[in-house]
PDB file of C-alpha atoms in Angstrom:
ATOM      1  CA  MET E 554       0.000   0.000   0.000  1.00 60.00           C
ATOM      2  CA  ALA E 555       0.994   3.629  -0.194  1.00 80.00           C
ATOM      3  CA  ASP E 556       1.101   6.572   2.156  1.00 94.00           C
ATOM      4  CA  ALA E 557      -2.231   8.341   2.518  1.00 97.00           C
ATOM      5  CA  VAL E 558      -2.001  11.958   1.371  1.00 97.00           C
ATOM      6  CA  PHE E 559      -4.610  14.565   2.284  1.00 98.00           C
ATOM      7  CA  PRO E 560      -5.029  18.019   0.731  1.00 97.00           C
ATOM      8  CA  THR E 561      -5.580  21.275   2.561  1.00 97.00           C
ATOM      9  CA  GLY E 562      -9.189  21.601   3.585  1.00 97.00           C
ATOM     10  CA  THR E 563      -9.272  18.090   5.055  1.00 98.00           C
ATOM     11  CA  SER E 564     -10.951  17.981   8.457  1.00 98.00           C
ATOM     12  CA  ILE E 565     -12.110  15.454  11.013  1.00 98.00           C
ATOM     13  CA  VAL E 566     -14.254  15.651  14.131  1.00 98.00           C
ATOM     14  CA  ARG E 567     -14.320  13.541  17.276  1.00 98.00           C
ATOM     15  CA  ASN E 568     -14.156   9.793  16.694  1.00 98.00           C
ATOM     16  CA  GLN E 569     -12.809  10.205  13.159  1.00 98.00           C
ATOM     17  CA  ALA E 570      -9.319   9.502  11.863  1.00 98.00           C
ATOM     18  CA  LEU E 571      -6.879   9.818   8.990  1.00 98.00           C
ATOM     19  CA  THR E 572      -5.232   6.475   8.225  1.00 97.00           C
ATOM     20  CA  ASN E 573      -2.244   5.375   6.159  1.00 97.00           C
ATOM     21  CA  GLY E 574      -2.591   2.950   3.257  1.00 93.00           C
ATOM     22  CA  ARG E 575      -1.944  -0.159   5.353  1.00 93.00           C
ATOM     23  CA  GLY E 576      -4.245   0.908   8.157  1.00 94.00           C
ATOM     24  CA  ASP E 577      -1.582   0.533  10.855  1.00 96.00           C
ATOM     25  CA  SER E 578      -0.951   4.272  11.405  1.00 97.00           C
ATOM     26  CA  VAL E 579      -4.001   6.192  12.533  1.00 98.00           C
ATOM     27  CA  LEU E 580      -4.173   9.902  13.372  1.00 98.00           C
ATOM     28  CA  ARG E 581      -7.352  10.111  15.447  1.00 98.00           C
ATOM     29  CA  LEU E 582      -9.333  12.836  17.126  1.00 98.00           C
ATOM     30  CA  GLN E 583     -10.639  10.676  19.925  1.00 98.00           C
ATOM     31  CA  ASP E 584     -14.090  10.774  21.448  1.00 98.00           C
ATOM     32  CA  ASP E 585     -12.498  12.198  24.625  1.00 98.00           C
ATOM     33  CA  GLY E 586     -11.079  15.185  22.692  1.00 98.00           C
ATOM     34  CA  ASN E 587      -7.457  14.018  22.480  1.00 98.00           C
ATOM     35  CA  PHE E 588      -5.559  14.129  19.133  1.00 98.00           C
ATOM     36  CA  VAL E 589      -3.350  11.033  18.968  1.00 98.00           C
ATOM     37  CA  LEU E 590      -1.277   9.087  16.443  1.00 98.00           C
ATOM     38  CA  TYR E 591      -1.424   5.313  16.847  1.00 98.00           C
ATOM     39  CA  GLN E 592       0.972   2.756  15.409  1.00 96.00           C
ATOM     40  CA  ASP E 593      -0.395  -0.779  15.501  1.00 95.00           C
ATOM     41  CA  ASP E 594      -2.986   0.338  18.108  1.00 96.00           C
ATOM     42  CA  LYS E 595      -0.306   1.856  20.390  1.00 97.00           C
ATOM     43  CA  PRO E 596      -0.136   5.627  20.955  1.00 98.00           C
ATOM     44  CA  THR E 597       3.128   7.108  19.631  1.00 98.00           C
ATOM     45  CA  TRP E 598       2.393  10.853  19.549  1.00 98.00           C
ATOM     46  CA  GLN E 599      -0.211  13.289  20.824  1.00 98.00           C
ATOM     47  CA  ALA E 600      -0.855  16.993  20.408  1.00 98.00           C
ATOM     48  CA  GLU E 601       0.021  18.716  23.668  1.00 97.00           C
ATOM     49  CA  GLY E 602      -2.691  20.622  25.481  1.00 97.00           C
ATOM     50  CA  VAL E 603      -5.591  19.291  23.405  1.00 98.00           C
ATOM     51  CA  TYR E 604      -7.174  16.795  25.817  1.00 98.00           C
ATOM     52  CA  PRO E 605     -10.083  17.028  26.648  1.00 98.00           C
ATOM     53  CA  ASN E 606     -11.105  20.011  24.505  1.00 98.00           C
ATOM     54  CA  GLY E 607     -10.453  18.942  20.904  1.00 98.00           C
ATOM     55  CA  ARG E 608     -13.600  19.117  18.778  1.00 98.00           C
ATOM     56  CA  ALA E 609     -12.195  19.252  15.226  1.00 98.00           C
ATOM     57  CA  ALA E 610      -8.838  18.866  13.494  1.00 98.00           C
ATOM     58  CA  VAL E 611      -8.433  20.898  10.312  1.00 98.00           C
ATOM     59  CA  PHE E 612      -5.651  20.982   7.742  1.00 98.00           C
ATOM     60  CA  ALA E 613      -6.165  24.640   6.842  1.00 98.00           C
ATOM     61  CA  TYR E 614      -5.706  26.078   3.361  1.00 97.00           C
ATOM     62  CA  ASP E 615      -2.556  27.915   4.481  1.00 98.00           C
ATOM     63  CA  GLY E 616      -0.867  24.584   5.353  1.00 98.00           C
ATOM     64  CA  ASN E 617      -1.410  24.769   9.114  1.00 98.00           C
ATOM     65  CA  LEU E 618      -2.723  21.683  10.915  1.00 98.00           C
ATOM     66  CA  VAL E 619      -4.883  22.871  13.807  1.00 98.00           C
ATOM     67  CA  VAL E 620      -7.106  21.442  16.515  1.00 98.00           C
ATOM     68  CA  LEU E 621     -10.114  23.530  17.477  1.00 98.00           C
ATOM     69  CA  ASP E 622     -12.194  23.586  20.646  1.00 98.00           C
ATOM     70  CA  GLU E 623     -15.994  23.835  20.816  1.00 98.00           C
ATOM     71  CA  ASN E 624     -15.799  27.618  20.211  1.00 98.00           C
ATOM     72  CA  ARG E 625     -13.617  27.074  17.107  1.00 98.00           C
ATOM     73  CA  ARG E 626     -10.563  28.520  18.862  1.00 98.00           C
ATOM     74  CA  VAL E 627      -7.182  27.033  17.974  1.00 98.00           C
ATOM     75  CA  ILE E 628      -5.879  25.006  20.925  1.00 98.00           C
ATOM     76  CA  TRP E 629      -2.987  23.336  19.064  1.00 98.00           C
ATOM     77  CA  GLU E 630      -1.230  24.007  15.759  1.00 98.00           C
ATOM     78  CA  SER E 631       1.654  22.712  13.696  1.00 98.00           C
ATOM     79  CA  ARG E 632       2.755  26.331  13.071  1.00 98.00           C
ATOM     80  CA  THR E 633       3.129  25.750   9.355  1.00 98.00           C
ATOM     81  CA  GLY E 634       0.536  28.256   8.186  1.00 97.00           C
ATOM     82  CA  ALA E 635       1.917  30.709   5.648  1.00 96.00           C
ATOM     83  CA  HIS E 636       0.869  32.115   2.297  1.00 94.00           C
ATOM     84  CA  GLU E 637       3.611  30.125   0.536  1.00 94.00           C
ATOM     85  CA  ASN E 638       2.310  26.892   2.090  1.00 95.00           C
ATOM     86  CA  GLN E 639      -1.061  27.049   0.325  1.00 96.00           C
ATOM     87  CA  GLY E 640      -1.330  23.762  -1.557  1.00 96.00           C
ATOM     88  CA  SER E 641       0.627  21.762   1.033  1.00 98.00           C
ATOM     89  CA  THR E 642      -0.247  18.130   1.724  1.00 98.00           C
ATOM     90  CA  LEU E 643      -0.608  16.103   4.919  1.00 98.00           C
ATOM     91  CA  ALA E 644       0.729  12.551   4.702  1.00 98.00           C
ATOM     92  CA  VAL E 645      -0.007   9.694   7.092  1.00 98.00           C
ATOM     93  CA  GLN E 646       2.873   7.529   6.002  1.00 97.00           C
ATOM     94  CA  ASP E 647       3.486   3.816   6.014  1.00 95.00           C
ATOM     95  CA  ASP E 648       6.693   4.472   8.019  1.00 96.00           C
ATOM     96  CA  HIS E 649       4.364   5.627  10.867  1.00 95.00           C
ATOM     97  CA  ASN E 650       5.276   9.303  10.525  1.00 97.00           C
ATOM     98  CA  VAL E 651       2.808  12.105   9.873  1.00 98.00           C
ATOM     99  CA  VAL E 652       4.372  14.812   7.709  1.00 98.00           C
ATOM    100  CA  ILE E 653       3.268  18.115   6.210  1.00 98.00           C
ATOM    101  CA  TYR E 654       4.883  18.788   2.827  1.00 98.00           C
ATOM    102  CA  ASN E 655       4.980  22.239   1.276  1.00 98.00           C
ATOM    103  CA  PRO E 656       3.833  22.623  -2.367  1.00 97.00           C
ATOM    104  CA  GLU E 657       7.379  21.852  -3.589  1.00 97.00           C
ATOM    105  CA  GLY E 658       7.323  18.523  -1.735  1.00 97.00           C
ATOM    106  CA  ARG E 659       9.705  19.566   1.045  1.00 97.00           C
ATOM    107  CA  PRO E 660       8.780  18.416   4.597  1.00 98.00           C
ATOM    108  CA  ILE E 661       7.970  21.350   6.882  1.00 98.00           C
ATOM    109  CA  TRP E 662       6.599  19.524   9.941  1.00 98.00           C
ATOM    110  CA  ALA E 663       6.510  15.933  11.233  1.00 98.00           C
ATOM    111  CA  THR E 664       5.533  13.936  14.288  1.00 98.00           C
ATOM    112  CA  GLY E 665       8.982  12.332  14.270  1.00 97.00           C
ATOM    113  CA  THR E 666       7.534   8.865  14.767  1.00 97.00           C
ATOM    114  CA  ASN E 667       8.976   7.142  11.692  1.00 92.00           C
ATOM    115  CA  ASN E 668      10.772   3.854  12.084  1.00 80.00           C
TER     116      ASN E 668
END
């Protein structure tokens, strides 16, 4: 299988996930409001300060991955939002890393969980 690649504008809400091609890496906004990456059903990364308030995760059009609370305030962000990052992609990779690539294909943020 291949890495799963998501365009800007992709969003999920509680109890939804973005999954790699093999289904063994899952970036989930949990029902309890936490935003967690799982590898083979084991947590390997989580967004700090999100639990228990995460309501939606959005890969914004400026290339910033954000988690919003119930009032649509940003409570966590990848800090990759910039005009030049419009058209970026979010990849949930088969190496168990989640990476944001700018429009030129250069990585600009990652969970650092590849193996």
